[in-house]
Structures are given as structure tokens and as C-alpha cells.
Short mmCIF file of C-alpha atoms in Angstrom, two decimals:
data_model
loop_
_atom_site.label_atom_id
_atom_site.label_comp_id
_atom_site.label_asym_id
_atom_site.label_seq_id
_atom_site.Cartn_x
_atom_site.Cartn_y
_atom_site.Cartn_z
CA UNK Q 1 26.61 -53.92 6.97
CA UNK Q 2 28.16 -52.10 3.88
CA UNK Q 3 24.80 -50.93 2.71
CA UNK Q 4 23.83 -49.85 6.17
CA UNK Q 5 27.08 -47.49 6.45
CA UNK Q 6 26.58 -46.01 3.13
CA UNK Q 7 23.07 -45.38 3.23
CA UNK Q 8 23.83 -43.72 6.78
CA UNK Q 9 26.51 -41.88 5.40
CA UNK Q 10 24.67 -40.77 2.84
CA UNK Q 11 21.34 -39.42 4.88
CA UNK Q 12 23.97 -38.19 7.49
CA UNK Q 13 25.38 -35.96 4.68
CA UNK Q 14 22.19 -34.52 3.32
CA UNK Q 15 21.05 -33.98 6.87
CA UNK Q 16 24.17 -32.24 7.57
CA UNK Q 17 23.83 -29.80 4.78
CA UNK Q 18 20.34 -29.43 5.89
CA UNK Q 19 21.17 -28.85 9.78
CA UNK Q 20 23.22 -25.52 8.93
CA UNK Q 21 20.20 -23.78 7.83
CA UNK Q 22 18.03 -25.05 10.72
CA UNK Q 23 20.75 -23.73 13.01
CA UNK Q 24 20.93 -20.43 11.48
CA UNK Q 25 17.37 -19.87 11.18
CA UNK Q 26 16.56 -21.16 14.50
CA UNK Q 27 14.45 -24.03 13.43
CA UNK Q 28 15.33 -26.66 15.65
CA UNK Q 29 11.74 -26.85 17.30
CA UNK Q 30 10.41 -26.81 13.92
CA UNK Q 31 12.68 -29.92 12.68
CA UNK Q 32 11.33 -31.53 15.70
CA UNK Q 33 7.65 -30.84 15.09
CA UNK Q 34 8.13 -32.04 11.49
CA UNK Q 35 9.81 -35.14 11.74
CA UNK Q 36 7.27 -36.18 14.46
CA UNK Q 37 4.25 -34.99 12.49
CA UNK Q 38 5.41 -37.46 9.61
CA UNK Q 39 4.16 -40.58 11.40
CA UNK Q 40 0.54 -40.47 10.14
CA UNK Q 41 1.42 -39.98 6.73
CA UNK Q 42 3.99 -42.80 6.95
CA UNK Q 43 1.23 -45.17 8.34
CA UNK Q 44 -1.13 -44.39 5.75
CA UNK Q 45 0.95 -44.65 2.88
CA UNK Q 46 1.85 -48.03 3.95
CA UNK Q 47 -1.60 -49.04 4.57
CA UNK Q 48 -2.50 -47.90 1.14
CA UNK Q 49 0.69 -49.08 -0.68
CA UNK Q 50 1.94 -45.77 -1.52
CA UNK Q 51 5.57 -44.67 -1.41
CA UNK Q 52 5.84 -43.29 2.25
CA UNK Q 53 7.85 -40.57 1.24
CA UNK Q 54 4.70 -39.18 -0.30
CA UNK Q 55 2.62 -39.75 2.76
CA UNK Q 56 5.29 -38.19 5.04
CA UNK Q 57 5.72 -35.24 2.79
CA UNK Q 58 1.98 -34.48 2.76
CA UNK Q 59 1.80 -34.53 6.48
CA UNK Q 60 4.92 -32.71 7.30
CA UNK Q 61 4.05 -29.91 5.10
CA UNK Q 62 0.45 -30.02 6.10
CA UNK Q 63 1.42 -29.92 9.99
CA UNK Q 64 3.51 -26.54 9.39
CA UNK Q 65 0.71 -25.30 7.39
CA UNK Q 66 -1.65 -25.88 10.52
CA UNK Q 67 0.98 -24.46 13.10
CA UNK Q 68 1.04 -21.24 10.73
CA UNK Q 69 -2.70 -21.42 10.89
CA UNK Q 70 -3.55 -21.65 14.29
CA UNK Q 71 -0.68 -18.97 15.29
CA UNK Q 72 -2.18 -16.48 13.11
CA UNK Q 73 -5.59 -17.10 13.96
CA UNK Q 74 -5.31 -17.36 17.67
CA UNK Q 75 -3.65 -15.68 20.57
CA UNK Q 76 -1.32 -18.61 21.28
CA UNK Q 77 2.27 -18.25 21.00
CA UNK Q 78 4.30 -20.37 18.55
CA UNK Q 79 6.14 -22.53 20.74
CA UNK Q 80 2.95 -23.53 22.29
CA UNK Q 81 1.42 -24.17 18.69
CA UNK Q 82 4.47 -25.99 17.71
CA UNK Q 83 4.15 -28.28 20.68
CA UNK Q 84 0.36 -28.76 20.33
CA UNK Q 85 0.09 -29.44 16.75
CA UNK Q 86 3.00 -31.95 16.62
CA UNK Q 87 2.00 -34.22 19.25
CA UNK Q 88 -1.37 -34.24 17.99
CA UNK Q 89 -0.44 -35.58 14.57
CA UNK Q 90 1.82 -38.13 16.35
CA UNK Q 91 -0.91 -39.12 18.44
CA UNK Q 92 -2.98 -39.74 15.42
CA UNK Q 93 -0.17 -41.61 13.88
CA UNK Q 94 0.18 -43.99 16.98
CA UNK Q 95 -3.51 -44.72 16.68
CA UNK Q 96 -3.46 -45.46 13.02
CA UNK Q 97 -0.91 -47.82 13.67
CA UNK Q 98 -2.42 -50.05 16.13
CA UNK Q 99 -5.72 -49.56 14.05
CA UNK Q 100 -4.33 -50.47 10.76
CA UNK Q 101 -3.61 -54.36 10.09
CA UNK Q 102 -0.28 -54.68 8.10
CA UNK Q 103 3.09 -55.63 8.93
CA UNK Q 104 4.22 -52.11 10.26
CA UNK Q 105 6.70 -52.33 12.77
CA UNK Q 106 6.05 -49.28 14.92
CA UNK Q 107 9.66 -49.78 16.61
CA UNK Q 108 11.24 -49.60 13.20
CA UNK Q 109 9.72 -46.24 12.44
CA UNK Q 110 10.41 -44.78 15.82
CA UNK Q 111 13.91 -45.82 16.08
CA UNK Q 112 15.07 -46.71 12.58
CA UNK Q 113 16.65 -49.82 11.60
CA UNK Q 114 19.28 -49.09 9.04
CA UNK Q 115 20.77 -52.30 9.24
CA UNK Q 116 17.71 -54.13 8.34
CA UNK Q 117 16.99 -51.73 5.36
CA UNK Q 118 15.30 -53.08 2.23
CA UNK Q 119 16.42 -52.46 -1.36
CA UNK Q 120 13.11 -50.92 -2.05
CA UNK Q 121 13.79 -48.33 0.81
CA UNK Q 122 17.57 -47.61 -0.20
CA UNK Q 123 16.43 -46.27 -3.97
CA UNK Q 124 13.80 -44.20 -2.05
CA UNK Q 125 16.33 -42.74 0.26
CA UNK Q 126 18.78 -42.04 -2.36
CA UNK Q 127 15.83 -40.24 -4.64
CA UNK Q 128 14.82 -38.05 -1.60
CA UNK Q 129 18.66 -37.22 -1.00
CA UNK Q 130 18.88 -36.26 -4.33
CA UNK Q 131 16.01 -34.14 -4.72
CA UNK Q 132 17.03 -32.37 -1.34
CA UNK Q 133 20.46 -31.80 -2.37
CA UNK Q 134 19.65 -30.53 -5.71
CA UNK Q 135 16.81 -27.96 -4.27
CA UNK Q 136 19.58 -26.87 -1.41
CA UNK Q 137 22.29 -26.31 -3.90
CA UNK Q 138 19.93 -24.76 -6.18
CA UNK Q 139 18.68 -22.32 -3.81
CA UNK Q 140 21.51 -21.75 -1.22
CA UNK Q 141 22.14 -18.19 -1.79
CA UNK Q 142 18.73 -17.39 -1.78
CA UNK Q 143 18.07 -19.56 1.51
CA UNK Q 144 21.33 -18.10 3.26
CA UNK Q 145 19.77 -14.61 2.71
CA UNK Q 146 16.40 -15.78 3.86
CA UNK Q 147 17.80 -16.90 7.13
CA UNK Q 148 19.80 -14.00 7.73
CA UNK Q 149 17.75 -11.06 6.55
CA UNK Q 150 14.31 -12.05 5.52
CA UNK Q 151 13.49 -8.17 5.25
CA UNK Q 152 16.27 -7.39 2.72
CA UNK Q 153 15.26 -10.47 0.58
CA UNK Q 154 11.72 -9.38 0.40
CA UNK Q 155 12.81 -5.83 -0.62
CA UNK Q 156 14.89 -6.73 -3.43
CA UNK Q 157 11.82 -8.80 -4.87
CA UNK Q 158 12.64 -12.43 -3.82
CA UNK Q 159 9.62 -14.58 -2.89
CA UNK Q 160 10.19 -15.21 0.61
CA UNK Q 161 7.23 -17.26 1.21
CA UNK Q 162 8.39 -19.63 -1.71
CA UNK Q 163 11.70 -20.09 0.26
CA UNK Q 164 9.90 -20.39 3.50
CA UNK Q 165 7.85 -23.53 2.15
CA UNK Q 166 10.96 -24.69 -0.02
CA UNK Q 167 12.98 -25.08 3.38
CA UNK Q 168 9.81 -26.65 5.04
CA UNK Q 169 9.52 -29.14 2.05
CA UNK Q 170 13.07 -30.12 1.97
CA UNK Q 171 12.91 -30.40 5.99
CA UNK Q 172 10.09 -32.72 5.39
CA UNK Q 173 11.60 -34.78 3.02
CA UNK Q 174 15.03 -35.17 5.13
CA UNK Q 175 12.98 -36.17 8.11
CA UNK Q 176 11.73 -38.97 5.83
CA UNK Q 177 15.28 -40.14 5.02
CA UNK Q 178 16.36 -39.82 8.29
CA UNK Q 179 13.64 -41.75 9.66
CA UNK Q 180 15.44 -45.16 7.81
CA UNK Q 181 18.49 -44.69 9.77
CA UNK Q 182 17.72 -43.03 12.97
CA UNK Q 183 14.03 -43.03 13.19
CA UNK Q 184 11.26 -40.33 14.00
CA UNK Q 185 12.48 -39.71 17.47
CA UNK Q 186 16.01 -39.06 16.83
CA UNK Q 187 16.13 -37.54 13.43
CA UNK Q 188 15.92 -34.19 14.98
CA UNK Q 189 19.56 -34.57 16.09
CA UNK Q 190 20.70 -35.38 12.62
CA UNK Q 191 18.90 -32.08 11.48
CA UNK Q 192 20.51 -29.59 14.17
CA UNK Q 193 23.56 -30.96 15.94
CA UNK Q 194 25.95 -31.09 12.93
CA UNK Q 195 25.01 -27.54 12.11
CA UNK Q 196 25.26 -26.32 15.66
CA UNK Q 197 28.95 -28.12 16.14
CA UNK Q 198 30.07 -26.50 12.72
CA UNK Q 199 28.74 -23.06 13.73
CA UNK Q 200 30.97 -23.33 17.02
CA UNK Q 201 34.14 -23.85 14.75
CA UNK Q 202 33.74 -21.22 12.32
CA UNK Q 203 32.31 -17.78 10.97
CA UNK Q 204 32.24 -18.68 7.42
CA UNK Q 205 29.11 -20.41 5.78
CA UNK Q 206 31.00 -22.39 3.11
CA UNK Q 207 33.40 -23.87 5.99
CA UNK Q 208 30.38 -24.59 8.31
CA UNK Q 209 28.57 -26.71 5.47
CA UNK Q 210 31.66 -28.73 5.11
CA UNK Q 211 32.38 -29.33 8.58
CA UNK Q 212 28.38 -30.06 9.23
CA UNK Q 213 28.65 -32.59 6.46
CA UNK Q 214 32.10 -33.95 7.59
CA UNK Q 215 30.79 -34.33 10.86
CA UNK Q 216 27.59 -35.90 10.17
CA UNK Q 217 29.23 -38.25 7.80
CA UNK Q 218 31.75 -39.32 10.27
CA UNK Q 219 29.23 -39.54 13.40
CA UNK Q 220 27.03 -42.33 11.07
CA UNK Q 221 29.94 -44.23 10.06
CA UNK Q 222 31.21 -44.65 13.44
CA UNK Q 223 27.89 -44.88 15.08
CA UNK Q 224 26.74 -47.75 12.63
CA UNK Q 225 30.08 -49.43 13.02
CA UNK Q 226 29.97 -49.22 16.87
CA UNK Q 227 26.61 -50.64 17.17
CA UNK Q 228 27.55 -53.65 14.66
CA UNK Q 229 30.12 -54.47 17.07
CA UNK Q 230 28.38 -53.72 20.27
CA UNK Q 231 25.06 -54.60 19.34
CA UNK Q 232 23.12 -51.74 20.61
CA UNK Q 233 20.98 -49.57 19.15
CA UNK Q 234 22.22 -47.76 15.81
CA UNK Q 235 20.26 -44.77 16.11
CA UNK Q 236 21.52 -44.10 19.63
CA UNK Q 237 25.19 -44.87 18.52
CA UNK Q 238 25.06 -42.40 15.66
CA UNK Q 239 23.45 -39.46 17.77
CA UNK Q 240 25.83 -40.56 20.66
CA UNK Q 241 28.75 -39.53 18.42
CA UNK Q 242 27.23 -36.60 17.09
CA UNK Q 243 26.68 -35.23 20.42
CA UNK Q 244 30.15 -36.25 21.44
CA UNK Q 245 31.74 -34.34 18.56
CA UNK Q 246 29.79 -31.07 19.37
CA UNK Q 247 30.84 -31.53 23.17
CA UNK Q 248 34.42 -31.83 21.81
CA UNK Q 249 33.52 -28.32 19.97
CA UNK Q 250 31.73 -26.75 22.53
CA UNK Q 251 34.86 -27.50 24.82
CA UNK Q 252 37.68 -26.93 22.57
CA UNK Q 253 36.74 -25.45 19.51
CA UNK Q 254 39.33 -22.45 18.61
CA UNK Q 255 37.21 -19.34 19.07
CA UNK Q 256 34.36 -20.09 20.31
CA UNK Q 257 35.03 -23.15 22.75
CA UNK Q 258 34.86 -22.46 26.55
CA UNK Q 259 38.08 -23.41 27.46
CA UNK Q 260 39.62 -20.82 24.56
CA UNK Q 261 37.22 -18.18 25.74
CA UNK Q 262 38.29 -18.31 29.24
CA UNK Q 263 42.22 -18.59 28.60
CA UNK Q 264 42.30 -15.52 26.14
CA UNK N 1 10.01 16.48 -10.93
CA UNK N 2 10.29 12.80 -10.99
CA UNK N 3 8.41 11.46 -7.85
CA UNK N 4 10.10 8.73 -6.06
CA UNK N 5 7.58 7.71 -3.58
CA UNK N 6 3.75 8.55 -3.56
CA UNK N 7 1.84 7.20 -0.78
CA UNK N 8 -1.65 8.04 -0.99
CA UNK N 9 -4.33 7.91 2.10
CA UNK N 10 -2.73 4.80 3.47
CA UNK N 11 -4.45 2.84 5.93
CA UNK N 12 -2.86 0.14 7.95
CA UNK N 13 -4.47 -2.22 10.93
CA UNK N 14 -3.06 -5.33 12.44
CA UNK N 15 -6.25 -7.43 13.38
CA UNK N 16 -8.24 -4.51 14.04
CA UNK N 17 -6.23 -2.18 15.79
CA UNK N 18 -5.00 0.84 13.51
CA UNK N 19 -1.49 1.54 12.98
CA UNK N 20 -1.51 3.99 10.32
CA UNK N 21 -4.55 5.66 9.00
CA UNK N 22 -4.97 8.36 6.13
CA UNK N 23 -1.35 8.78 5.70
CA UNK N 24 -0.28 10.61 2.60
CA UNK N 25 3.36 11.27 1.47
CA UNK N 26 4.98 12.28 -1.55
CA UNK N 27 8.79 12.24 -2.00
CA UNK N 28 10.37 13.90 -5.23
CA UNK N 29 13.75 12.45 -6.97
CA UNK N 30 16.81 13.64 -5.20
CA UNK N 31 15.98 14.71 -1.28
CA UNK N 32 16.37 13.56 2.09
CA UNK N 33 13.60 13.11 4.37
CA UNK N 34 13.62 12.75 8.23
CA UNK N 35 10.77 10.70 9.55
CA UNK N 36 9.89 11.87 13.03
CA UNK N 37 7.79 10.29 15.70
CA UNK N 38 7.21 8.29 18.97
CA UNK N 39 7.55 4.67 19.58
CA UNK N 40 4.71 3.31 18.18
CA UNK N 41 3.90 6.13 16.05
CA UNK N 42 3.57 4.21 12.84
CA UNK N 43 7.49 4.67 11.50
CA UNK N 44 8.19 0.74 11.13
CA UNK N 45 4.55 0.24 9.88
CA UNK N 46 5.29 2.76 7.09
CA UNK N 47 8.33 0.93 5.97
CA UNK N 48 6.89 -2.25 6.14
CA UNK N 49 4.14 -1.06 3.85
CA UNK N 50 7.23 0.56 1.56
CA UNK N 51 8.54 -2.86 1.57
CA UNK N 52 5.67 -4.66 1.21
CA UNK N 53 5.57 -6.68 4.42
CA UNK N 54 2.51 -5.40 5.35
CA UNK N 55 -0.68 -4.76 2.99
CA UNK N 56 -2.27 -1.52 3.36
CA UNK N 57 -6.38 -2.06 4.28
CA UNK N 58 -6.69 1.32 2.39
CA UNK N 59 -5.03 3.66 -0.03
CA UNK N 60 -2.30 2.70 -2.34
CA UNK N 61 1.63 3.39 -2.75
CA UNK N 62 3.51 3.96 -6.01
CA UNK N 63 7.26 3.94 -6.06
CA UNK N 64 8.95 5.56 -9.23
CA UNK N 65 5.09 5.12 -10.50
CA UNK N 66 5.09 1.51 -9.90
CA UNK N 67 3.41 -0.78 -7.38
CA UNK N 68 5.45 -1.87 -4.88
CA UNK N 69 6.00 -5.51 -5.87
CA UNK N 70 7.00 -4.26 -9.35
CA UNK N 71 9.41 -1.76 -7.98
CA UNK N 72 11.30 -4.12 -5.66
CA UNK N 73 11.73 -6.47 -8.79
CA UNK N 74 13.13 -3.46 -10.38
CA UNK N 75 15.61 -3.12 -7.73
CA UNK N 76 14.40 0.30 -6.76
CA UNK N 77 13.90 -0.09 -3.18
CA UNK N 78 16.74 -0.46 -0.58
CA UNK N 79 16.12 -1.09 3.04
CA UNK N 80 18.70 -0.60 5.69
CA UNK N 81 17.68 -2.53 8.95
CA UNK N 82 18.36 -1.43 12.45
CA UNK N 83 21.48 -3.87 13.45
CA UNK N 84 19.04 -5.09 16.20
CA UNK N 85 17.05 -6.72 13.89
CA UNK N 86 20.09 -8.73 12.60
CA UNK N 87 21.74 -11.68 14.16
CA UNK N 88 25.35 -10.56 14.53
CA UNK N 89 26.91 -14.30 14.79
CA UNK N 90 25.65 -15.21 11.65
CA UNK N 91 28.58 -16.67 9.73
CA UNK N 92 28.79 -14.29 6.89
CA UNK N 93 31.69 -12.17 5.87
CA UNK N 94 31.15 -8.01 5.27
CA UNK N 95 31.95 -8.93 1.55
CA UNK N 96 28.88 -11.36 1.67
CA UNK N 97 26.74 -9.04 3.06
CA UNK N 98 27.29 -6.32 0.49
CA UNK N 99 27.34 -8.77 -2.32
CA UNK N 100 23.61 -9.49 -1.17
CA UNK N 101 22.54 -6.25 -2.52
CA UNK N 102 23.45 -7.43 -5.77
CA UNK N 103 21.24 -10.51 -5.67
CA UNK N 104 18.19 -9.02 -7.30
CA UNK N 105 20.08 -8.14 -10.44
CA UNK N 106 21.83 -11.57 -10.79
CA UNK N 107 20.57 -14.64 -12.55
CA UNK N 108 18.94 -17.48 -10.55
CA UNK N 109 22.03 -19.08 -9.08
CA UNK N 110 23.48 -15.86 -7.89
CA UNK N 111 26.76 -16.23 -9.34
CA UNK N 112 28.57 -12.87 -9.25
CA UNK N 113 29.70 -11.34 -12.29
CA UNK N 114 32.62 -8.88 -12.53
CA UNK N 115 30.25 -6.12 -12.48
CA UNK N 116 28.64 -7.35 -9.42
CA UNK N 117 32.21 -7.73 -7.82
CA UNK N 118 32.89 -3.87 -8.71
CA UNK N 119 29.76 -2.54 -7.59
CA UNK N 120 30.49 -4.35 -3.99
CA UNK N 121 33.97 -2.99 -4.05
CA UNK N 122 32.66 0.40 -5.08
CA UNK N 123 30.30 0.37 -2.13
CA UNK N 124 33.12 -0.96 0.45
CA UNK N 125 35.32 1.98 -0.75
CA UNK N 126 32.42 4.69 0.03
CA UNK N 127 31.59 3.62 3.38
CA UNK N 128 35.51 2.87 4.26
CA UNK N 129 35.02 -0.91 4.64
CA UNK N 130 37.45 -2.34 2.11
CA UNK N 131 40.37 -3.24 4.40
CA UNK N 132 37.58 -5.16 6.58
CA UNK N 133 35.99 -6.84 3.70
CA UNK N 134 37.19 -10.69 4.71
CA UNK N 135 36.20 -10.00 8.49
CA UNK N 136 33.14 -12.04 9.72
CA UNK N 137 30.29 -9.51 10.66
CA UNK N 138 30.43 -10.50 14.17
CA UNK N 139 33.93 -9.01 14.47
CA UNK N 140 32.79 -5.79 13.59
CA UNK N 141 31.89 -2.70 15.72
CA UNK N 142 28.33 -1.60 15.88
CA UNK N 143 28.92 1.65 13.60
CA UNK N 144 31.08 -0.80 11.35
CA UNK N 145 27.85 -2.96 10.83
CA UNK N 146 25.78 0.00 10.01
CA UNK N 147 28.13 1.15 7.40
CA UNK N 148 28.41 -2.46 6.01
CA UNK N 149 24.41 -2.40 5.63
CA UNK N 150 24.42 0.83 4.27
CA UNK N 151 27.01 -0.57 1.68
CA UNK N 152 24.79 -3.35 0.85
CA UNK N 153 22.31 -0.62 -0.29
CA UNK N 154 24.54 1.26 -2.15
CA UNK N 155 25.71 -1.71 -4.02
CA UNK N 156 22.19 -2.62 -4.88
CA UNK N 157 21.84 1.02 -6.69
CA UNK N 158 18.39 1.57 -5.64
CA UNK N 159 16.82 4.86 -6.07
CA UNK N 160 14.60 4.76 -2.94
CA UNK N 161 16.61 4.01 0.20
CA UNK N 162 14.45 3.43 3.46
CA UNK N 163 16.90 3.49 6.79
CA UNK N 164 15.63 2.56 10.08
CA UNK N 165 17.31 4.41 12.82
CA UNK N 166 20.63 4.67 11.07
CA UNK N 167 22.03 7.01 14.03
CA UNK N 168 21.29 4.87 16.50
CA UNK N 169 24.14 3.91 18.49
CA UNK N 170 27.15 4.73 16.14
CA UNK N 171 30.12 6.61 16.72
CA UNK N 172 30.90 10.07 15.71
CA UNK N 173 32.93 9.03 12.70
CA UNK N 174 30.45 6.88 11.25
CA UNK N 175 27.58 9.32 11.72
CA UNK N 176 29.87 12.04 10.01
CA UNK N 177 30.40 9.47 7.06
CA UNK N 178 26.98 8.52 6.61
CA UNK N 179 25.69 12.07 6.79
CA UNK N 180 28.27 12.74 3.85
CA UNK N 181 26.99 9.88 2.09
CA UNK N 182 23.48 10.59 2.21
CA UNK N 183 24.42 13.86 0.63
CA UNK N 184 26.29 12.40 -2.32
CA UNK N 185 23.26 9.89 -2.86
CA UNK N 186 20.54 12.85 -2.77
CA UNK N 187 22.77 14.57 -5.53
CA UNK N 188 22.66 11.51 -7.41
CA UNK N 189 18.81 11.97 -7.42
CA UNK N 190 18.11 9.12 -4.90
CA UNK N 191 15.58 9.53 -2.49
CA UNK N 192 16.43 8.66 1.16
CA UNK N 193 13.56 8.26 3.97
CA UNK N 194 15.20 8.31 7.58
CA UNK N 195 13.25 7.27 10.30
CA UNK N 196 14.93 9.02 13.60
CA UNK N 197 14.14 10.31 16.67
CA UNK N 198 17.69 12.50 16.83
CA UNK N 199 16.10 15.70 16.24
CA UNK N 200 19.68 17.48 15.80
CA UNK N 201 20.34 15.44 12.75
CA UNK N 202 17.11 16.24 11.12
CA UNK N 203 17.71 19.89 11.24
CA UNK N 204 21.50 19.27 10.17
CA UNK N 205 20.81 17.76 6.83
CA UNK N 206 17.00 17.00 6.19
CA UNK N 207 15.64 18.59 3.40
CA UNK N 208 11.79 17.33 4.34
CA UNK N 209 10.32 16.43 7.44
CA UNK N 210 7.57 14.17 8.01
CA UNK N 211 6.07 14.10 11.52
CA UNK N 212 3.97 10.83 11.93
CA UNK N 213 1.52 9.99 15.03
CA UNK N 214 -0.69 7.47 13.68
CA UNK N 215 -0.93 9.72 10.19
CA UNK N 216 1.14 12.22 8.88
CA UNK N 217 0.58 15.31 11.39
CA UNK N 218 2.78 17.55 9.08
CA UNK N 219 4.84 17.42 6.23
CA UNK N 220 7.29 19.71 4.17
CA UNK N 221 10.57 21.50 4.24
CA UNK N 222 12.33 21.09 7.55
CA UNK N 223 12.32 24.76 8.54
CA UNK N 224 8.69 24.84 7.98
CA UNK N 225 7.57 21.82 9.41
CA UNK N 226 10.18 21.97 12.41
CA UNK N 227 8.26 23.98 14.65
CA UNK N 228 7.62 23.64 18.27
CA UNK N 229 4.16 23.01 18.12
CA UNK N 230 4.14 21.05 15.62
CA UNK N 231 6.84 18.64 17.32
CA UNK N 232 4.75 19.04 20.84
CA UNK N 233 1.82 17.48 18.42
CA UNK N 234 3.84 14.60 17.46
CA UNK N 235 5.27 13.80 20.74
CA UNK N 236 2.07 13.54 22.39
CA UNK N 237 1.43 16.71 23.86
CA UNK N 238 4.65 17.69 25.77
CA UNK N 239 4.78 21.40 26.03
CA UNK N 240 7.08 23.22 23.26
CA UNK N 241 9.61 24.57 25.83
CA UNK N 242 10.62 20.66 26.56
CA UNK N 243 11.29 20.28 23.35
CA UNK N 244 12.98 23.38 22.40
CA UNK N 245 16.21 22.41 24.19
CA UNK N 246 16.65 19.32 21.55
CA UNK N 247 15.92 21.77 18.53
CA UNK N 248 18.61 24.48 18.32
#
């Protein structure tokens, strides 16, 4: 229980930080795509005895590269391409799960199982979180500029292609970390909701990151606690608390909430 | 005479459709050049080529004698976007936006030094936004926003300024202030390329004019290029008397 609380809070904090960039860049759909597309990578890695983060990373970045390639080489619009590619990858993952003889528990990957997390997985999650936070902190100003005005970033000689793939790589890694706690299906909530909640509460990026991390950690702790005592889905509880916090912000935020906007 | 921008027989095409062909342009140091043309005439494409966003299929560009990427690393090029291309609800303050002009001169972590803060403060003073430096971008008017982005270009201390429709939807005060700033920057030997379809502005303070319609139709001193015949050619064959009203 304590382990589950700690690891959920950690993953929540990391995803919360990343969610600010996802919200501002408008990459919610991309987050959804990457998190689904890592499934075949996870299955293959398990089957080959490799760390699952490696497989997930390869397929996460691979899916994004595929999306970029198909979009560039055809007349199909981006959202269609995203929908097409990630479902394809996800389906491949499902088939692989049913065809590889191993003790992979599909529900565990899809919906997470933080209360039963193994020591090895905890270690891996710590490492992933460390790498993600380090990269985000190191490039935080560049990434912010990249989200805000890529043209300017480019015209002062910043390598925007690098930043694009950096953010995508970090997204894949975070999706893997989130996979442990809430599973593939709901990890996109961890990568979007805290950022959206924080965005309603402030016009400052620094404050936005702290609010996102705070709300995300709080949701993880409360969610795990609730699911433990009510014996219900952990992923469901975590995401429900997040959604609840978002609704609160949506209704009551000082400047951007709907109640305050109508009264002023 | 120092040459700031030298574009030689530039061709750009997007997946087979030609956006710009045989466009040549030479901008000396210390000039204001108005770029006039219809929508889709290739103004944005030329900007994109000058900022390295599209690679010309033929021809070459030199900025201060360097390739585009090298000139950018030297902080020689500042691009002032049309406000429509920017998410105005982005959670950054005016100060943050102008500080972004300094990023290219900072170390990898982009930690501002005293000199960076001074440059930002100075730029904000010049566009008369110092009082509003802590305001979020979303709390500014359209004209103030334009000035903030101009301040970013000034803080960058670039020698080539590219401005995309700077006079679109700005108030009179901002327009006057921007025109004064352009003249000051020109006298500091900056070269300024302005895309516009406001022909009266071109008359007022541009030294040079380039007329564009898929290629450079005419280029030279404003008084020589700005003839009704040339303009009618640039605007797709409208009779000169229709345009005469706009060019006092």
C-alpha cells in the first residue's frame, strides 16, 4: 500500500509536469496515440526478456515517426492518420499478447495494477521518472519556446526538430511509467488533465507547472487510498479524482472558471 | 556597402506546385524594404525561406554573407510573426516573451545574465511596454502584443528584421511608434523587410519596394517601383486607376 502510494505519487508528479507541455502544445491526441502504440513494444519486450520500457520506447517513437511519414506522403489529415496508426499498433499488440506464450496479464497492462507492482518494476519506474524530469528541467525554457512560437525558436538557431523528438521521447517514457499505475487506456488522462486543470487557474507557466504537479500528486494519493478502501479500480479512482479536480477548476477558477466569468 | 540579404534566383515549390520562382533580392545594410503582393503571391514563402523553414529547390540565400542556418546561430535574423499565428492565451508574461529574444545568446540552460535583463528592459522601454512587463500576454491589446513581439526582435539585436504584416489591425499610436522604431533601427544599420498590403505605409517610410507575384516583378527605390503600372501587375491585372486611389 505504501509502495503503491509512493509510486503513484511519483508517476503522477512526473506526468503532471509533462502534461503542461502537452496541453500547451495541443498534443492530447498525440499522447493518446503514443500511449496506445506502446502496447506491442511492451509485449515483445516481455517475450524477449528485455526491460519493457525499452520496447515501449521504440514503439512509442516508431508510431510517431510513422504518423509523421504517412501525413507527409499522403493527403490524409493529421487526426485521421493518428487514429489510423495508433489503433493499428494497438491491434498488433493485442494479437501479440494472444499469440505469445507468457504470463503477460493483458488487463494489467491495459488498466494498471499499482497495488501489485513488483520491486523490479518500481526500480524501472524510478529510473524512467528520473530521466524524464532531468530532460524536462534541462530543456524547459527551450521546450516552452517550442510550444509557444516554433518559428521564432527556429529563427534564432534552436534545433526545433530535436525538441520535437525530445518531447515525443519523453512522452513515450512517461506513457510507460504511467502504464504501471493506471494502464495504457487511462494514461492519457495523467498526461492531459493536470495540465488542463492548472491552465484554468493561472496565467504563469511556473505556477502552472506547480499546480499541475500538485493536483496530479494529490489525485494519485487520494485515488490509490480510495481504491484501497473501497476495493475498486485504482486507475479509475485516480483518474476520477483528477477529473473531479478539473471540474472544480472549470467551475470555480478565479478568472477562467465559468461562474466567475458570468458574475464579472 | 554591406549586403544584409542576398537571395539569388530562388525557387520554392511545395509538392510540385510552384510558390516562388527566380526570385532575386539584395538588401543593403540600413534600409527598410516593403514587400507588396497579393495573398498567395509568395510573401510568406519568401519569409519561410529566409528563416530556413522551407528549403529552396534552386537558388541560394546569404544573410550577412552566411548561410541561413549559420546566420541564425549568429542571431542575425529576427522574425516578427503575425499575431494570428500565436496562441495569445499562452501562460507567459510580456517580460518572458521579450526574454525569448535572448535565448539564442544564452547558455544551454537559458539562465538570464545581467546583460540579458538589460537588453530586455531596454527593448521594453523602446516599445513603451515597460509598465506592463508583468502582465500575461492574454491581457494585452492587439497593438500591445505586436509591440511585445517587436521588443523581442529588438532584444535579440538582430541585424535583419523580418516582419509579417506588422500594421494589420493595430491602433494609431502603435503604428506611429513602430514606424519611428523602424527608422531608428534603419539608422543603426539594420535591414528591415516588411510584408504589407497597406500601400500608404510603403509610400511613407520604405526606402525600397519589392513587388511579388510568384517572382520578383519589380525591385528598387520606392519612387521608381511604385508606379500604377507595376502595382496593377502585382495585383493581378487590376486597372491602374483602381489602385491610384490607394497610392496618393
